[in-house]
């Protein structure tokens, strides 16, 4: 059996695992990543593309933001629309200059992978982790299959950044956590199209036909979504039907939707999930392995990167000062932001989706909320600070 050793063994080369590896290297801590998919797969997996200020700052501090700074689209406001009535929330102004950047998650993954490998980092693609053992000892082990051979990664700590279906959470002993799940009764049909965005900033829209979102990836690529049924299939929608529906739902007087060739279509389910303990012994969970938020508000990737920050703080204190305080409180620290994001993502989801009959009590509450956002700077400020992401100090 092939044996490898490192300080932090990382399962999963998504944004969490890759950011963790790059950041640990900067702190002088060794790491090895095991990824069960291929490089092509992880670099082309289409996900949301909204980076909070904190996330951009972290990537910049790691020296991995050159392309992001050049190609990412920095936004200082967001449009919210209800039945065709559209307002702009200037979140930059309302949060003393904090902003968001639109840059596809797969681009972040490409930049992080290049940085890790260019710096000589070890990353095993198509390496299937099948068992994590001895998490209560000082020497946990990750068993994995690579090129037909059983191998083992021996480490001081295991960071499971292996997503919702990964081995990490399954390794947490029964009874070591409680889980919370909400499955929403609708999904998103998302498209990428070769056409300039119809609006410089994002538009989140409620319409009696359902939710719609207009986003972008670059000056010439648009990213758009519409609410659809949970059992819907992309084959049920022609390109024209998608554009027609977007036009109806996003429409407002004097605004025109630009149409273009669609080159990617996919359906995203909407769910909230999280567990209330992200650590057992020397096994730590980060990112989707521990929590899923519905994509309304684009918090998923940003939460994963925030988890990583707390892990790096903990590992650094451990290796530099033999101090375990931060590692011991990892779950507690990370969960404060996770709860905040669950609440905000649920708020955005509930406000903009059609989940109650148009005209019902539930609908009137949605409408009353939107009306209040229009009238109250305090409410717009609340939305803004959640949307751009609260600074780390706010949770101390
Ligand atoms: C995206 O651009 O993919 C995106 C943006 C904002 C969201 C969700 C997705 O809330």
Tab-separated table of C-alpha atoms and ligand atoms in Angstrom:
chain	number	residue	atom	x	y	z
A	1	UNK	CA	0.000	0.000	0.000
A	2	UNK	CA	1.310	3.430	-0.970
A	3	UNK	CA	1.736	5.697	2.059
A	4	UNK	CA	1.852	9.518	1.997
A	5	UNK	CA	2.252	11.861	4.955
A	6	UNK	CA	1.227	15.445	5.479
A	7	UNK	CA	0.049	17.759	8.235
A	8	UNK	CA	-3.469	18.466	6.944
A	9	UNK	CA	-5.108	15.886	4.676
A	10	UNK	CA	-7.784	17.525	2.551
A	11	UNK	CA	-10.599	15.652	0.852
A	12	UNK	CA	-12.066	17.593	-2.060
A	13	UNK	CA	-10.659	20.119	-4.543
A	14	UNK	CA	-13.573	22.532	-4.599
A	15	UNK	CA	-13.278	26.152	-3.467
A	16	UNK	CA	-12.978	25.152	0.216
A	17	UNK	CA	-10.276	22.470	-0.172
A	18	UNK	CA	-8.220	24.471	-2.645
A	19	UNK	CA	-8.364	27.720	-0.656
A	20	UNK	CA	-7.422	25.829	2.487
A	21	UNK	CA	-4.401	24.180	0.837
A	22	UNK	CA	-3.106	27.445	-0.648
A	23	UNK	CA	-3.597	29.345	2.599
A	24	UNK	CA	-1.965	26.653	4.746
A	25	UNK	CA	1.080	26.703	2.474
A	26	UNK	CA	1.372	30.440	3.080
A	27	UNK	CA	1.396	29.696	6.828
A	28	UNK	CA	4.126	27.069	6.395
A	29	UNK	CA	1.770	24.125	7.016
A	30	UNK	CA	1.819	21.161	4.624
A	31	UNK	CA	-1.296	19.757	2.956
A	32	UNK	CA	-2.249	17.160	0.350
A	33	UNK	CA	-5.552	17.183	-1.554
A	34	UNK	CA	-7.480	14.115	-2.717
A	35	UNK	CA	-10.171	14.751	-5.327
A	36	UNK	CA	-12.349	11.987	-6.712
A	37	UNK	CA	-13.192	13.817	-9.947
A	38	UNK	CA	-10.947	14.803	-12.849
A	39	UNK	CA	-9.388	18.231	-13.282
A	40	UNK	CA	-11.573	18.942	-16.326
A	41	UNK	CA	-14.688	18.109	-14.298
A	42	UNK	CA	-13.953	20.366	-11.326
A	43	UNK	CA	-12.897	23.227	-13.567
A	44	UNK	CA	-16.078	23.138	-15.615
A	45	UNK	CA	-18.656	22.571	-12.862
A	46	UNK	CA	-21.044	25.518	-13.258
A	47	UNK	CA	-22.126	27.103	-9.976
A	48	UNK	CA	-23.119	30.558	-8.756
A	49	UNK	CA	-20.655	33.358	-9.281
A	50	UNK	CA	-21.112	35.934	-6.562
A	51	UNK	CA	-18.068	36.721	-4.440
A	52	UNK	CA	-18.487	38.689	-1.250
A	53	UNK	CA	-15.998	41.342	-0.219
A	54	UNK	CA	-14.465	38.957	2.375
A	55	UNK	CA	-13.875	36.296	-0.280
A	56	UNK	CA	-12.220	38.714	-2.697
A	57	UNK	CA	-10.027	40.079	0.130
A	58	UNK	CA	-8.907	36.548	1.060
A	59	UNK	CA	-8.046	35.604	-2.531
A	60	UNK	CA	-6.185	38.880	-2.920
A	61	UNK	CA	-4.177	38.285	0.255
A	62	UNK	CA	-3.272	34.852	-1.069
A	63	UNK	CA	-2.008	36.463	-4.302
A	64	UNK	CA	-4.625	34.558	-6.333
A	65	UNK	CA	-6.773	37.451	-7.526
A	66	UNK	CA	-4.987	38.795	-10.633
A	67	UNK	CA	-7.474	37.357	-13.124
A	68	UNK	CA	-10.388	37.949	-10.759
A	69	UNK	CA	-9.440	41.644	-10.552
A	70	UNK	CA	-9.156	41.873	-14.338
A	71	UNK	CA	-12.173	39.813	-15.417
A	72	UNK	CA	-14.487	39.966	-12.395
A	73	UNK	CA	-17.333	42.472	-12.503
A	74	UNK	CA	-17.475	44.624	-9.395
A	75	UNK	CA	-20.992	45.679	-8.421
A	76	UNK	CA	-22.011	48.409	-6.009
A	77	UNK	CA	-25.750	47.856	-6.101
A	78	UNK	CA	-28.484	45.340	-6.848
A	79	UNK	CA	-31.952	45.653	-8.378
A	80	UNK	CA	-34.990	44.178	-6.676
A	81	UNK	CA	-38.221	43.883	-8.606
A	82	UNK	CA	-41.773	43.018	-7.564
A	83	UNK	CA	-44.462	42.673	-10.223
A	84	UNK	CA	-42.435	44.879	-12.549
A	85	UNK	CA	-41.772	47.572	-9.952
A	86	UNK	CA	-37.967	47.774	-9.760
A	87	UNK	CA	-35.772	49.512	-7.191
A	88	UNK	CA	-32.012	49.686	-6.782
A	89	UNK	CA	-30.341	48.990	-3.443
A	90	UNK	CA	-26.961	50.776	-3.419
A	91	UNK	CA	-25.225	48.342	-1.082
A	92	UNK	CA	-21.802	49.928	-1.566
A	93	UNK	CA	-23.067	53.244	-0.266
A	94	UNK	CA	-25.023	51.613	2.584
A	95	UNK	CA	-22.077	49.526	3.854
A	96	UNK	CA	-19.290	52.111	3.664
A	97	UNK	CA	-17.916	50.786	0.410
A	98	UNK	CA	-18.252	47.008	0.710
A	99	UNK	CA	-19.056	45.363	-2.605
A	100	UNK	CA	-19.558	42.116	-4.463
A	101	UNK	CA	-17.765	40.749	-7.514
A	102	UNK	CA	-19.336	38.565	-10.174
A	103	UNK	CA	-16.827	35.884	-11.210
A	104	UNK	CA	-17.793	32.260	-11.945
A	105	UNK	CA	-17.016	29.680	-9.287
A	106	UNK	CA	-15.268	27.490	-11.836
A	107	UNK	CA	-12.923	30.392	-12.609
A	108	UNK	CA	-12.075	30.627	-8.901
A	109	UNK	CA	-11.415	26.874	-8.927
A	110	UNK	CA	-9.132	27.185	-11.972
A	111	UNK	CA	-7.121	30.006	-10.360
A	112	UNK	CA	-6.772	28.131	-7.074
A	113	UNK	CA	-5.790	24.870	-8.798
A	114	UNK	CA	-3.143	26.601	-10.908
A	115	UNK	CA	-1.723	28.398	-7.881
A	116	UNK	CA	-1.561	25.194	-5.840
A	117	UNK	CA	0.037	23.083	-8.572
A	118	UNK	CA	2.394	25.827	-9.816
A	119	UNK	CA	3.738	26.129	-6.280
A	120	UNK	CA	4.493	22.388	-6.251
A	121	UNK	CA	1.371	21.369	-4.272
A	122	UNK	CA	0.265	17.734	-4.233
A	123	UNK	CA	-3.218	17.102	-5.593
A	124	UNK	CA	-4.419	13.644	-6.617
A	125	UNK	CA	-7.247	13.791	-9.164
A	126	UNK	CA	-9.539	10.793	-9.588
A	127	UNK	CA	-8.463	9.593	-6.166
A	128	UNK	CA	-11.425	8.100	-4.316
A	129	UNK	CA	-11.297	8.486	-0.553
A	130	UNK	CA	-13.092	5.458	0.884
A	131	UNK	CA	-12.386	5.524	4.607
A	132	UNK	CA	-11.289	8.013	7.226
A	133	UNK	CA	-9.932	6.332	10.360
A	134	UNK	CA	-8.539	7.156	13.793
A	135	UNK	CA	-10.071	10.625	13.979
A	136	UNK	CA	-9.876	10.500	17.772
A	137	UNK	CA	-6.098	9.910	17.625
A	138	UNK	CA	-3.220	12.322	16.769
A	139	UNK	CA	-2.678	10.447	13.552
A	140	UNK	CA	-5.851	10.143	11.482
A	141	UNK	CA	-5.679	8.365	8.138
A	142	UNK	CA	-7.508	8.748	4.861
A	143	UNK	CA	-7.614	5.573	2.763
A	144	UNK	CA	-8.066	6.132	-0.936
A	145	UNK	CA	-7.848	4.404	-4.267
A	146	UNK	CA	-5.594	5.942	-6.867
A	147	UNK	CA	-4.653	4.444	-10.240
A	148	UNK	CA	-6.041	1.087	-9.135
A	149	UNK	CA	-3.951	0.991	-5.981
A	150	UNK	CA	-5.087	1.297	-2.354
A	151	UNK	CA	-3.165	4.118	-0.699
A	152	UNK	CA	-3.209	5.900	2.610
A	153	UNK	CA	-2.714	9.547	3.527
A	154	UNK	CA	-1.495	9.857	7.105
A	155	UNK	CA	-1.959	13.270	8.641
A	156	UNK	CA	-2.329	15.289	11.830
A	157	UNK	CA	-5.779	16.561	10.823
A	158	UNK	CA	-8.406	15.757	8.208
A	159	UNK	CA	-10.295	18.585	6.511
A	160	UNK	CA	-13.344	17.194	4.722
A	161	UNK	CA	-14.179	19.686	1.979
A	162	UNK	CA	-15.874	16.992	-0.050
A	163	UNK	CA	-19.346	18.385	-0.557
A	164	UNK	CA	-22.812	17.383	0.474
A	165	UNK	CA	-22.486	13.736	-0.612
A	166	UNK	CA	-18.909	13.336	0.631
A	167	UNK	CA	-17.246	10.868	2.970
A	168	UNK	CA	-16.478	13.521	5.605
A	169	UNK	CA	-19.936	13.948	7.076
A	170	UNK	CA	-20.627	10.202	6.785
A	171	UNK	CA	-17.556	9.631	8.978
A	172	UNK	CA	-18.925	11.816	11.786
A	173	UNK	CA	-20.226	9.356	14.412
A	174	UNK	CA	-23.965	9.015	14.754
A	175	UNK	CA	-25.255	11.276	17.490
A	176	UNK	CA	-22.335	13.718	17.197
A	177	UNK	CA	-24.512	16.293	15.437
A	178	UNK	CA	-28.093	17.282	14.752
A	179	UNK	CA	-29.139	18.081	11.216
A	180	UNK	CA	-31.621	20.640	9.918
A	181	UNK	CA	-33.167	20.446	6.454
A	182	UNK	CA	-35.656	22.506	4.498
A	183	UNK	CA	-36.503	21.470	0.949
A	184	UNK	CA	-38.188	24.227	-1.015
A	185	UNK	CA	-41.059	23.294	-3.332
A	186	UNK	CA	-39.358	24.791	-6.404
A	187	UNK	CA	-36.049	24.714	-8.312
A	188	UNK	CA	-34.066	27.000	-10.618
A	189	UNK	CA	-33.558	26.534	-14.310
A	190	UNK	CA	-30.264	28.318	-15.023
A	191	UNK	CA	-28.799	29.273	-18.386
A	192	UNK	CA	-25.583	30.723	-19.745
A	193	UNK	CA	-25.934	32.659	-22.993
A	194	UNK	CA	-23.593	34.408	-25.375
A	195	UNK	CA	-25.094	37.859	-25.067
A	196	UNK	CA	-24.179	41.017	-23.183
A	197	UNK	CA	-26.001	41.299	-19.837
A	198	UNK	CA	-29.286	43.208	-20.122
A	199	UNK	CA	-28.579	45.037	-16.897
A	200	UNK	CA	-25.251	46.140	-15.458
A	201	UNK	CA	-26.226	44.969	-11.974
A	202	UNK	CA	-28.196	41.893	-10.910
A	203	UNK	CA	-31.993	41.839	-10.902
A	204	UNK	CA	-33.893	39.614	-8.454
A	205	UNK	CA	-37.554	39.543	-9.437
A	206	UNK	CA	-40.841	38.298	-8.036
A	207	UNK	CA	-43.556	37.772	-10.619
A	208	UNK	CA	-46.820	35.860	-10.423
A	209	UNK	CA	-45.281	33.380	-12.893
A	210	UNK	CA	-42.413	32.854	-10.445
A	211	UNK	CA	-38.931	34.108	-9.569
A	212	UNK	CA	-36.322	35.251	-12.089
A	213	UNK	CA	-32.728	36.428	-11.718
A	214	UNK	CA	-30.564	38.260	-14.197
A	215	UNK	CA	-26.827	37.937	-13.614
A	216	UNK	CA	-23.759	37.810	-15.824
A	217	UNK	CA	-20.354	36.262	-16.218
A	218	UNK	CA	-18.623	38.841	-18.420
A	219	UNK	CA	-19.330	41.723	-20.809
A	220	UNK	CA	-20.498	39.149	-23.357
A	221	UNK	CA	-21.938	36.280	-21.286
A	222	UNK	CA	-25.232	36.425	-19.376
A	223	UNK	CA	-26.290	34.108	-16.553
A	224	UNK	CA	-30.032	33.947	-15.925
A	225	UNK	CA	-32.381	31.819	-13.849
A	226	UNK	CA	-36.107	31.166	-13.598
A	227	UNK	CA	-38.105	29.379	-10.940
A	228	UNK	CA	-39.383	26.015	-12.172
A	229	UNK	CA	-40.976	22.876	-10.729
A	230	UNK	CA	-38.879	20.428	-8.691
A	231	UNK	CA	-39.504	17.638	-11.193
A	232	UNK	CA	-38.955	19.888	-14.227
A	233	UNK	CA	-36.421	18.921	-16.925
A	234	UNK	CA	-34.359	21.191	-19.154
A	235	UNK	CA	-35.853	19.325	-22.129
A	236	UNK	CA	-39.266	20.736	-21.170
A	237	UNK	CA	-38.087	24.217	-22.110
A	238	UNK	CA	-37.218	25.515	-25.571
A	239	UNK	CA	-34.794	28.433	-25.720
A	240	UNK	CA	-37.603	30.741	-26.846
A	241	UNK	CA	-39.818	29.701	-23.935
A	242	UNK	CA	-37.011	30.481	-21.491
A	243	UNK	CA	-36.382	33.923	-22.994
A	244	UNK	CA	-40.121	34.698	-23.125
A	245	UNK	CA	-40.523	33.795	-19.484
A	246	UNK	CA	-37.456	35.843	-18.481
A	247	UNK	CA	-38.846	38.825	-20.344
A	248	UNK	CA	-42.201	38.558	-18.552
A	249	UNK	CA	-40.764	38.044	-15.092
A	250	UNK	CA	-37.899	40.554	-15.228
A	251	UNK	CA	-39.728	43.124	-17.321
A	252	UNK	CA	-40.208	46.710	-16.283
A	253	UNK	CA	-41.247	49.693	-18.418
A	254	UNK	CA	-38.435	50.997	-20.622
A	255	UNK	CA	-36.194	47.954	-20.152
A	256	UNK	CA	-35.309	45.421	-22.800
A	257	UNK	CA	-34.068	41.856	-22.378
A	258	UNK	CA	-31.203	40.987	-24.730
A	259	UNK	CA	-31.461	37.468	-26.153
A	260	UNK	CA	-28.636	35.330	-27.499
A	261	UNK	CA	-27.542	31.729	-28.064
A	262	UNK	CA	-27.882	29.598	-24.922
A	263	UNK	CA	-24.880	27.291	-24.420
A	264	UNK	CA	-25.613	25.774	-21.022
A	265	UNK	CA	-28.814	24.799	-19.197
A	266	UNK	CA	-29.197	23.152	-15.815
A	267	UNK	CA	-31.641	22.682	-12.952
A	268	UNK	CA	-30.633	23.490	-9.377
A	269	UNK	CA	-32.722	22.203	-6.473
A	270	UNK	CA	-33.318	24.602	-3.599
A	271	UNK	CA	-32.590	23.436	-0.120
A	272	UNK	CA	-31.275	24.570	3.224
A	273	UNK	CA	-29.267	22.015	5.156
A	274	UNK	CA	-26.834	22.218	7.981
A	275	UNK	CA	-25.485	20.336	10.942
A	276	UNK	CA	-24.803	21.899	14.324
A	277	UNK	CA	-21.377	20.345	14.863
A	278	UNK	CA	-18.662	20.434	12.205
A	279	UNK	CA	-15.861	18.705	14.095
A	280	UNK	CA	-15.172	15.377	15.746
A	281	UNK	CA	-11.712	14.732	17.149
A	282	UNK	CA	-9.306	15.631	14.353
A	283	UNK	CA	-11.894	15.585	11.579
A	284	UNK	CA	-13.160	19.011	10.466
A	285	UNK	CA	-15.908	19.646	7.905
A	286	UNK	CA	-15.964	22.740	5.706
A	287	UNK	CA	-18.235	24.058	2.947
A	288	UNK	CA	-21.062	22.011	1.449
A	289	UNK	CA	-19.986	18.979	3.512
A	290	UNK	CA	-21.554	20.772	6.477
A	291	UNK	CA	-24.099	23.160	4.992
A	292	UNK	CA	-26.150	23.960	1.915
A	293	UNK	CA	-28.023	27.207	1.391
A	294	UNK	CA	-30.478	27.916	-1.424
A	295	UNK	CA	-28.656	29.945	-4.101
A	296	UNK	CA	-30.776	33.106	-3.683
A	297	UNK	CA	-28.165	35.570	-2.449
A	298	UNK	CA	-25.182	33.518	-3.618
A	299	UNK	CA	-23.875	32.595	-0.167
A	300	UNK	CA	-22.669	28.997	-0.738
A	301	UNK	CA	-19.118	29.605	-1.923
A	302	UNK	CA	-18.639	32.512	0.455
A	303	UNK	CA	-19.621	30.409	3.461
A	304	UNK	CA	-17.143	27.733	2.388
A	305	UNK	CA	-14.332	30.295	2.226
A	306	UNK	CA	-15.339	31.702	5.638
A	307	UNK	CA	-15.120	28.171	7.143
A	308	UNK	CA	-11.636	27.908	5.684
A	309	UNK	CA	-10.569	31.158	7.333
A	310	UNK	CA	-11.524	29.768	10.741
A	311	UNK	CA	-9.744	26.481	10.018
A	312	UNK	CA	-6.571	28.292	8.972
A	313	UNK	CA	-6.698	30.405	12.158
A	314	UNK	CA	-7.050	27.192	14.164
A	315	UNK	CA	-4.291	25.224	12.411
A	316	UNK	CA	-1.934	28.204	12.560
A	317	UNK	CA	-2.444	28.624	16.323
A	318	UNK	CA	-1.910	24.874	16.739
A	319	UNK	CA	1.345	24.638	14.770
A	320	UNK	CA	2.836	27.996	15.816
A	321	UNK	CA	1.821	28.093	19.506
A	322	UNK	CA	0.484	24.606	20.311
A	323	UNK	CA	-2.783	26.373	21.076
A	324	UNK	CA	-5.996	24.459	20.357
A	325	UNK	CA	-8.516	27.068	21.518
A	326	UNK	CA	-9.501	28.149	18.016
A	327	UNK	CA	-9.691	24.615	16.662
A	328	UNK	CA	-11.845	23.606	19.612
A	329	UNK	CA	-14.287	26.437	18.935
A	330	UNK	CA	-14.285	25.994	15.133
A	331	UNK	CA	-17.902	24.809	14.912
A	332	UNK	CA	-19.198	27.464	17.240
A	333	UNK	CA	-17.368	30.240	15.380
A	334	UNK	CA	-18.323	29.072	11.886
A	335	UNK	CA	-21.961	28.423	12.816
A	336	UNK	CA	-22.625	32.048	13.731
A	337	UNK	CA	-22.097	33.087	10.108
A	338	UNK	CA	-23.814	29.961	8.790
A	339	UNK	CA	-26.986	30.750	10.744
A	340	UNK	CA	-26.856	34.341	9.490
A	341	UNK	CA	-26.529	33.119	5.895
A	342	UNK	CA	-29.305	30.561	6.348
A	343	UNK	CA	-31.596	33.316	7.559
A	344	UNK	CA	-30.682	35.720	4.762
A	345	UNK	CA	-30.876	33.078	2.023
A	346	UNK	CA	-34.265	31.989	3.366
A	347	UNK	CA	-35.422	35.622	3.446
A	348	UNK	CA	-34.366	36.256	-0.172
A	349	UNK	CA	-35.860	32.941	-1.290
A	350	UNK	CA	-39.182	33.523	0.453
A	351	UNK	CA	-39.439	37.121	-0.686
A	352	UNK	CA	-38.878	36.526	-4.395
A	353	UNK	CA	-40.326	33.098	-5.163
A	354	UNK	CA	-43.894	32.235	-5.861
A	355	UNK	CA	-44.703	29.849	-3.035
A	356	UNK	CA	-48.189	31.003	-2.104
A	357	UNK	CA	-51.066	31.839	-4.410
A	358	UNK	CA	-50.768	35.275	-5.963
A	359	UNK	CA	-53.127	37.426	-3.872
A	360	UNK	CA	-53.093	35.138	-0.784
A	361	UNK	CA	-52.045	36.167	2.748
A	362	UNK	CA	-48.511	34.855	2.140
A	363	UNK	CA	-48.301	36.849	-1.076
A	364	UNK	CA	-49.517	40.011	0.689
A	365	UNK	CA	-46.689	39.607	3.213
A	366	UNK	CA	-44.150	39.360	0.375
A	367	UNK	CA	-45.617	42.490	-1.148
A	368	UNK	CA	-45.615	44.301	2.206
A	369	UNK	CA	-41.934	43.437	2.675
A	370	UNK	CA	-41.046	44.753	-0.751
A	371	UNK	CA	-43.012	47.916	-0.069
A	372	UNK	CA	-41.122	48.389	3.204
A	373	UNK	CA	-37.761	47.905	1.435
A	374	UNK	CA	-38.776	50.716	-0.896
A	375	UNK	CA	-39.622	53.038	1.964
A	376	UNK	CA	-37.027	52.254	4.599
A	377	UNK	CA	-33.322	52.981	4.360
A	378	UNK	CA	-32.850	50.919	7.539
A	379	UNK	CA	-34.305	47.843	5.800
A	380	UNK	CA	-32.199	48.437	2.684
A	381	UNK	CA	-29.131	48.691	4.927
A	382	UNK	CA	-29.978	45.387	6.625
A	383	UNK	CA	-30.312	43.708	3.251
A	384	UNK	CA	-27.086	45.303	2.054
A	385	UNK	CA	-24.880	44.224	4.936
A	386	UNK	CA	-26.107	40.665	4.593
A	387	UNK	CA	-25.775	40.694	0.822
A	388	UNK	CA	-22.153	41.883	0.758
A	389	UNK	CA	-21.324	39.667	3.755
A	390	UNK	CA	-20.568	40.877	7.272
A	391	UNK	CA	-16.914	41.423	8.198
A	392	UNK	CA	-15.269	38.717	10.320
A	393	UNK	CA	-14.978	41.157	13.255
A	394	UNK	CA	-18.786	41.420	13.407
A	395	UNK	CA	-18.977	37.828	14.695
A	396	UNK	CA	-16.235	38.079	17.313
B	1	LIG	C1	-24.949	33.799	-10.369
B	1	LIG	O1	-24.443	34.739	-11.006
B	1	LIG	O2	-24.816	32.629	-10.706
B	1	LIG	C2	-25.750	34.117	-9.156
B	1	LIG	C3	-25.785	35.418	-8.675
B	1	LIG	C4	-26.538	35.716	-7.568
B	1	LIG	C5	-27.246	34.726	-6.921
B	1	LIG	C6	-27.213	33.431	-7.383
B	1	LIG	C7	-26.468	33.122	-8.500
B	1	LIG	O3	-28.007	35.050	-5.862
